[in-house]
GROMACS .gro file of C-alpha atoms in nm:
model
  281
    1UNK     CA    1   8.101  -2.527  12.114
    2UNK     CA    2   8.100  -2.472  12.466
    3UNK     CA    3   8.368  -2.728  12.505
    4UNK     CA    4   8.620  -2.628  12.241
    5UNK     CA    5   8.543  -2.284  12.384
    6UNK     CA    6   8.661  -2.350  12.719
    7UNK     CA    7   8.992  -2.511  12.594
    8UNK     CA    8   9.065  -2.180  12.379
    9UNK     CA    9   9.055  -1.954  12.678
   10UNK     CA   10   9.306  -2.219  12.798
   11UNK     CA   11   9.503  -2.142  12.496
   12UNK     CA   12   9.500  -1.773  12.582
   13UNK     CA   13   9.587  -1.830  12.916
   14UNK     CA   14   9.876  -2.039  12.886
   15UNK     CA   15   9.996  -1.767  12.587
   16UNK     CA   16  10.002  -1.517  12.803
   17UNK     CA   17  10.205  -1.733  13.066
   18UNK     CA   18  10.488  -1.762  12.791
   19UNK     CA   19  10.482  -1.416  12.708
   20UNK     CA   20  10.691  -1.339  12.999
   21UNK     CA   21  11.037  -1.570  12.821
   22UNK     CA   22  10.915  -1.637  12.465
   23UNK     CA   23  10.807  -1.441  12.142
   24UNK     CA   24  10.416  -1.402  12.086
   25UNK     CA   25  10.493  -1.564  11.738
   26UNK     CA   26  10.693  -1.874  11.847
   27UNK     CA   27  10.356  -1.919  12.098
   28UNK     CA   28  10.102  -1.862  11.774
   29UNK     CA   29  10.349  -2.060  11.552
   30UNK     CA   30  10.280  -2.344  11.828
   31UNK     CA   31   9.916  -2.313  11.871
   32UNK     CA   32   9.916  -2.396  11.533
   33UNK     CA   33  10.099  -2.698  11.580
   34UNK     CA   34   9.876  -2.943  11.680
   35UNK     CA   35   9.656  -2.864  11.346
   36UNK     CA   36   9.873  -2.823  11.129
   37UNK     CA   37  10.011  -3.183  11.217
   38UNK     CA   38   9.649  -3.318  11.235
   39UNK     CA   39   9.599  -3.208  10.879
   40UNK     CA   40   9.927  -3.362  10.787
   41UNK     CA   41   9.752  -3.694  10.892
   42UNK     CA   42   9.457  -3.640  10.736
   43UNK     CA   43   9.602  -3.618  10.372
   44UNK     CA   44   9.841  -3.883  10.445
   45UNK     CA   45   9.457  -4.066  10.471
   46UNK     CA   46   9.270  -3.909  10.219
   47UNK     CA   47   9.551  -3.766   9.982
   48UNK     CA   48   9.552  -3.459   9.779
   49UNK     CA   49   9.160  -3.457   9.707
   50UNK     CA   50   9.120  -3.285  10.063
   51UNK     CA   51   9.325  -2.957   9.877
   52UNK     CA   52   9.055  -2.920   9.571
   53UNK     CA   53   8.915  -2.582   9.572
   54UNK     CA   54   8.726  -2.329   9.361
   55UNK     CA   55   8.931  -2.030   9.543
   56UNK     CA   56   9.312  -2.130   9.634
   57UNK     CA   57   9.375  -1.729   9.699
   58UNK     CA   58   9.108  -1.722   9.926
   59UNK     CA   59   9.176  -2.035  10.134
   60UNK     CA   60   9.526  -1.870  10.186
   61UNK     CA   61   9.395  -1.527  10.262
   62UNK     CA   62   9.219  -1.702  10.530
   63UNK     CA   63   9.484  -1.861  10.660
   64UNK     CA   64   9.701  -1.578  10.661
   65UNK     CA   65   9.436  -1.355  10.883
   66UNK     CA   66   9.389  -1.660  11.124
   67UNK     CA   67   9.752  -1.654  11.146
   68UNK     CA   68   9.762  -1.272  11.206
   69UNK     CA   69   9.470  -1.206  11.454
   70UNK     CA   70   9.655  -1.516  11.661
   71UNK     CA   71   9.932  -1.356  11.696
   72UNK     CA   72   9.806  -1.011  11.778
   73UNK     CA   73   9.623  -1.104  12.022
   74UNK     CA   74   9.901  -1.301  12.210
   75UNK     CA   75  10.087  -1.021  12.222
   76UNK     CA   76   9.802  -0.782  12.296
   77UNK     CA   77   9.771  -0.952  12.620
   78UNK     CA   78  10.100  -0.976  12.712
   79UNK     CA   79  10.054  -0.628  12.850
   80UNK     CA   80   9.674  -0.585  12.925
   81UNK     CA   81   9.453  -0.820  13.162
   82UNK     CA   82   9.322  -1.157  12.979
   83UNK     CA   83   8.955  -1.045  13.061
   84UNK     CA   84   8.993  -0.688  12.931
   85UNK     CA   85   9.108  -0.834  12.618
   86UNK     CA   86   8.848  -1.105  12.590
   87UNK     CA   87   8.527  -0.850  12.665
   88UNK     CA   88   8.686  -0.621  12.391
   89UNK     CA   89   8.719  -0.895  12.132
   90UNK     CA   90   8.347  -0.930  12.155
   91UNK     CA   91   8.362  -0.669  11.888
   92UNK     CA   92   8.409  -0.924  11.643
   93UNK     CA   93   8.024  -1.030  11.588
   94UNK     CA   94   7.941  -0.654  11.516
   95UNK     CA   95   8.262  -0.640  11.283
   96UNK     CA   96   8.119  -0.945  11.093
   97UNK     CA   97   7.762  -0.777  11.062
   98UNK     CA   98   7.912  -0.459  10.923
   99UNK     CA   99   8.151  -0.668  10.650
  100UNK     CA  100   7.860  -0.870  10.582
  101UNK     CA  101   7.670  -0.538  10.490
  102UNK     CA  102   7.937  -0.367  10.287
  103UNK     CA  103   8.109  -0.718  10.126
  104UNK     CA  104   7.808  -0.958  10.091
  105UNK     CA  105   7.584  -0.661  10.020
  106UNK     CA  106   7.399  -0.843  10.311
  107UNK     CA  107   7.075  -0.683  10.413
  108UNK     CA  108   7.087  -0.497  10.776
  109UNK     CA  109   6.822  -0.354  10.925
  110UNK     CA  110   6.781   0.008  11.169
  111UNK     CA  111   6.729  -0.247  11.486
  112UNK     CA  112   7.052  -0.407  11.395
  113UNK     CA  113   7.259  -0.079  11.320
  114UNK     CA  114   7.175   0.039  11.650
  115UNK     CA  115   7.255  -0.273  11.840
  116UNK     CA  116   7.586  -0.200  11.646
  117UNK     CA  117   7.644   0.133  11.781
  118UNK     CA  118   7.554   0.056  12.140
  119UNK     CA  119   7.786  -0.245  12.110
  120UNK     CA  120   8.040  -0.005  12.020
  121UNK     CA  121   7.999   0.223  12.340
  122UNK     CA  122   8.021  -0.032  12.535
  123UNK     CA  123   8.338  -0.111  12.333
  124UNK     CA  124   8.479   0.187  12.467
  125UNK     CA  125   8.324   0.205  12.829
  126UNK     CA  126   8.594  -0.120  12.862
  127UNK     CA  127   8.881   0.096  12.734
  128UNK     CA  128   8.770   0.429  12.845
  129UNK     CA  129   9.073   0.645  12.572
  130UNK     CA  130   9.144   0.942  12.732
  131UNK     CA  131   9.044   0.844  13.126
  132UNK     CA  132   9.404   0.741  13.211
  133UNK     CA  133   9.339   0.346  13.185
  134UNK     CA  134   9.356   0.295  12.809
  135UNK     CA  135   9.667   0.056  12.680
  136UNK     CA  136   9.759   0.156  12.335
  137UNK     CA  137   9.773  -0.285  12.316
  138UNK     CA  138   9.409  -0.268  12.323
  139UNK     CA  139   9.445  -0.119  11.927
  140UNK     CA  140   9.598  -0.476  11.898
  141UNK     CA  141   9.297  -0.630  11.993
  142UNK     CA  142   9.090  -0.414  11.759
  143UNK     CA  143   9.278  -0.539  11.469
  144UNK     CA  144   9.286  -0.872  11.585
  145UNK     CA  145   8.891  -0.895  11.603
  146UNK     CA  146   8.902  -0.709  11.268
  147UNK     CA  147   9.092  -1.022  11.126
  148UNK     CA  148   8.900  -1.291  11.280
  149UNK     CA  149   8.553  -1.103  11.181
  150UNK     CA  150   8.757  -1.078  10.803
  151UNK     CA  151   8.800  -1.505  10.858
  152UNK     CA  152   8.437  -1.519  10.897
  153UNK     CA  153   8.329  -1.372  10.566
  154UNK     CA  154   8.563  -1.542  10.370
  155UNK     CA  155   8.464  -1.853  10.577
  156UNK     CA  156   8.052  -1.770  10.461
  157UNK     CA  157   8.176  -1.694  10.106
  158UNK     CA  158   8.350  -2.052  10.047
  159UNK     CA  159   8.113  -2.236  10.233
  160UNK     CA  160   7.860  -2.257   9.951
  161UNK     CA  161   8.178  -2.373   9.710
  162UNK     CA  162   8.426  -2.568   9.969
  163UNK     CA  163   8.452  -2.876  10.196
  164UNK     CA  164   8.452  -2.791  10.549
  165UNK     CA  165   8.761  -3.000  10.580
  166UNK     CA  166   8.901  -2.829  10.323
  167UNK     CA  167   8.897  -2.499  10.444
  168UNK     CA  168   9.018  -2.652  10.779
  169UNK     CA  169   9.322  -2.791  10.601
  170UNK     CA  170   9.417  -2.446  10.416
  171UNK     CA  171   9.420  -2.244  10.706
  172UNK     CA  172   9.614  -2.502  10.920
  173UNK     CA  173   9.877  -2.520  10.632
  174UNK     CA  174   9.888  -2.185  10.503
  175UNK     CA  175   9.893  -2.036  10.882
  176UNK     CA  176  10.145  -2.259  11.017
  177UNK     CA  177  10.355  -2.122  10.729
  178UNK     CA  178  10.349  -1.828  10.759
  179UNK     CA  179  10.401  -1.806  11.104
  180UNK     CA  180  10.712  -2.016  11.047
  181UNK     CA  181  10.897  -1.768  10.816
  182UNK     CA  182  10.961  -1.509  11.059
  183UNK     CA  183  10.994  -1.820  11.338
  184UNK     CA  184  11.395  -1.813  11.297
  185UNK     CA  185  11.416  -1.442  11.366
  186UNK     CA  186  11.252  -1.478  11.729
  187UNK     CA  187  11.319  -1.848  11.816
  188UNK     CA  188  11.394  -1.878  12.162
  189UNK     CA  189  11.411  -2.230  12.283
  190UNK     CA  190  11.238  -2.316  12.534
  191UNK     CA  191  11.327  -2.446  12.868
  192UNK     CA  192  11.258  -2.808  12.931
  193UNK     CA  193  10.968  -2.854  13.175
  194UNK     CA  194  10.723  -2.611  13.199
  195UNK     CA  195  10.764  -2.398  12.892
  196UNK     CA  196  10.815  -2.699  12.674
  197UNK     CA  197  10.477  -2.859  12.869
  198UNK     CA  198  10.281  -2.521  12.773
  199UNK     CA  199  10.376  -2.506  12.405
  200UNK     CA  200  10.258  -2.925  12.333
  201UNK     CA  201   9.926  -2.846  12.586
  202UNK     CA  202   9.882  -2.552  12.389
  203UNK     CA  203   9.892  -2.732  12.055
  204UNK     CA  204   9.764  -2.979  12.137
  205UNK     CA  205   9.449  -2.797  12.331
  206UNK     CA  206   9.404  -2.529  12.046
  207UNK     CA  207   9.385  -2.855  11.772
  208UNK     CA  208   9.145  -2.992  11.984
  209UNK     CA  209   8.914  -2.719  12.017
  210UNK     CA  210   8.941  -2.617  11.643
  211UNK     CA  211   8.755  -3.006  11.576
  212UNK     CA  212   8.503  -2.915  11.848
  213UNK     CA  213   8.387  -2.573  11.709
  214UNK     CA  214   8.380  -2.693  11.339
  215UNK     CA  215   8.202  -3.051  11.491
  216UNK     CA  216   7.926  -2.801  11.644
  217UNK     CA  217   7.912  -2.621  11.290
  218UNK     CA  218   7.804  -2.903  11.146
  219UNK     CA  219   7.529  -3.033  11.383
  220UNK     CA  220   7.381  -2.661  11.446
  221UNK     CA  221   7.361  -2.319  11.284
  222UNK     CA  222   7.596  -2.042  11.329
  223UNK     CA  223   7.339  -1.839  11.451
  224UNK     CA  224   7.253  -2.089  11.741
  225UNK     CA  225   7.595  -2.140  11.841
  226UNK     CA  226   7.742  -1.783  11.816
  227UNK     CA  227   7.588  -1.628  12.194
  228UNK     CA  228   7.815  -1.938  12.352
  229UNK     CA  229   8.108  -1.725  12.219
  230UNK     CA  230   8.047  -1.541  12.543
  231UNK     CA  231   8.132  -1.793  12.750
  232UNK     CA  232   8.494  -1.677  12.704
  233UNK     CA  233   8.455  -1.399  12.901
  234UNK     CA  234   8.340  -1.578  13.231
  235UNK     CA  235   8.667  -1.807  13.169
  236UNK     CA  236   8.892  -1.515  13.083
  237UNK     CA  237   8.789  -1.364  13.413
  238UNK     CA  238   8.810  -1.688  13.623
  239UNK     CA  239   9.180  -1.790  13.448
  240UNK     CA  240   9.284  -1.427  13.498
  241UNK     CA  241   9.202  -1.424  13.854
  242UNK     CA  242   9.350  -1.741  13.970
  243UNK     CA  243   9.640  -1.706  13.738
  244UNK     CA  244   9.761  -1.367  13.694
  245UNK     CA  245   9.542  -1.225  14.008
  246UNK     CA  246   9.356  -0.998  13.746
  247UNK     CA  247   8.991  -0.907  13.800
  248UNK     CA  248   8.822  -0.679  13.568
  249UNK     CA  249   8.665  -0.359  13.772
  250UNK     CA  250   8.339  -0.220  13.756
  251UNK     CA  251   8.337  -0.016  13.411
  252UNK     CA  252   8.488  -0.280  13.223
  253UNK     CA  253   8.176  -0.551  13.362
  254UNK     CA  254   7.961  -0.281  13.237
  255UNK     CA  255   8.102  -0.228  12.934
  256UNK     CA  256   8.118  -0.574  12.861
  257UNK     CA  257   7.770  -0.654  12.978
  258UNK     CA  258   7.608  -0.396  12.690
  259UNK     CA  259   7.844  -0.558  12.461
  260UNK     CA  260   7.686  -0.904  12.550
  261UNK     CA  261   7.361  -0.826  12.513
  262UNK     CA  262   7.366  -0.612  12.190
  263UNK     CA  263   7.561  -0.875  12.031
  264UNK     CA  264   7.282  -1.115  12.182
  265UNK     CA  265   7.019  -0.898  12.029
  266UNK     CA  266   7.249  -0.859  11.680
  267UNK     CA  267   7.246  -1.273  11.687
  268UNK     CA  268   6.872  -1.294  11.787
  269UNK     CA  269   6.773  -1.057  11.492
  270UNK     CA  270   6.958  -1.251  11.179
  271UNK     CA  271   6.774  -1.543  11.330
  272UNK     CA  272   6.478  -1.357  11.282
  273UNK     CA  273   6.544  -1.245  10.956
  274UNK     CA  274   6.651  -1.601  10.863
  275UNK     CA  275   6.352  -1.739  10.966
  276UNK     CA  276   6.144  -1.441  10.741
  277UNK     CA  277   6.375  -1.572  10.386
  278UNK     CA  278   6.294  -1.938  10.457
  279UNK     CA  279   5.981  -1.994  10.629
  280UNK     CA  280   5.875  -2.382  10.696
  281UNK     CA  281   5.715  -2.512  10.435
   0.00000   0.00000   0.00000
């Protein structure tokens, strides 16, 4: 997780390079590259029976917001700092909570609802609307996290009913796409060298971490894995820094620090309750 982490914030890094000469959805429509291409393999090995499953609409659905909160967030942070985006993107895990709650009818308790809240001030302690240093990209990021937190309850609802690799396949597919269809509108082709270098590492990077995270799925529980997430921000600062000479200032550490550690305390409480619904036996 850690691993396939790292190489994401990569990803992110080397998207907001290209921002500067190419369209935020020619850069998603590559980071999808590498996966979609993968897949392509895969059925080639396994055929069709990789495609069975109980919910076609909702394999696409999924696909369709991975596609979406890519792309918003390349262009997000094509005009805020990498690490401003990444601490406010930490959202997501309280986003997923509250979906769970209202969609799954999940069961969430006063503790958590307040670690919710708090995670939400510091939310806006990073953003700070109003004080002169809010980007109206940020909303971007917002909806991006909205998305991805949207990709995670689909992803818990066909779990108990689809393959892993299935729902791998149908978001690679139906992504790739649907990021190609408005592909001819903003093609820009890119220079040979360096831009053309960026777009294969970034496929190629962003398929590779996909296989790590779902690989670390499947030995551990999402609930174990999930306060790694936060890794991101430590290489969202470091890449911004030596990169783009960004470093995040005081309010927007302390923001993202409460954010941290309410979503820590979010994570450590559905372990808890997990633990109460299934107690060794």
């Amino acid at each position: 997780m850690a691993g396939g982490l790292f190489l994401f914030s990569a990803v992110d890094t080397q998207a907001k390079f290209l921002t500067d000469s190419l369209d935020p959805i020619q850069i998603a429509w590559s980071r999808q590259l590498g996966l979609f291409i993968g897949v392509l393999i895969l059925l080639a090995l396994r055929g069709r029976s990789v495609l069975e499953t109980a919910h076609p609409w909702l394999q696409i659905g999924r696909g369709a917001l991975a596609a979406g909160s890519a792309a918003l967030f390349i262009l997000a942070v094509t005009y805020v700092p990498l690490a401003d985006a990444v601490a406010v993107s930490f959202v997501a895990p309280f986003m997923v909570t509250v979906m769970g709650a209202v969609l799954l009818k999940e069961h969430v308790g006063p503790r958590r609802w307040t670690a919710i809240t708090i995670g939400f001030v510091g939310m806006l302690i990073v953003i700070r609307p109003g004080l002169g240093v809010f980007h109206p990209a940020m909303f971007l990021v917002l909806v991006a996290a909205s998305l991805f937190a949207l990709r995670q309850i689909l992803s818990r609802r066909l779990s108990g009913s689809d393959r892993t690799v299935t729902t791998v396949a149908y978001t690679a597919l139906s992504a790739s796409l649907l990021l190609t269809l408005p592909l001819p509108f903003v093609w820009q082709t890119p220079a040979w060298g360096l831009e053309l270098g960026l777009l294969a590492s970034i496929a190629v990077m962003a398929a590779v971490a996909e296989i790590m995270v779902i690989k670390s799925l499947e030995l551990a529980e999402a609930v174990v894995l999930a306060p790694v997430h936060y890794s991101l921000l430590i290489w969202g600062t470091i890449y911004g820094w030596l990169i783009f000479g960004e470093l995040p200032d005081e309010w927007t550490w302390f923001g993202a620090l409460i954010i941290v550690a309410t979503g820590a305390y979010t994570l450590h409480r559905e372990r808890v309750v997990k633990a109460k619904a299934n107690p060794p036996r």
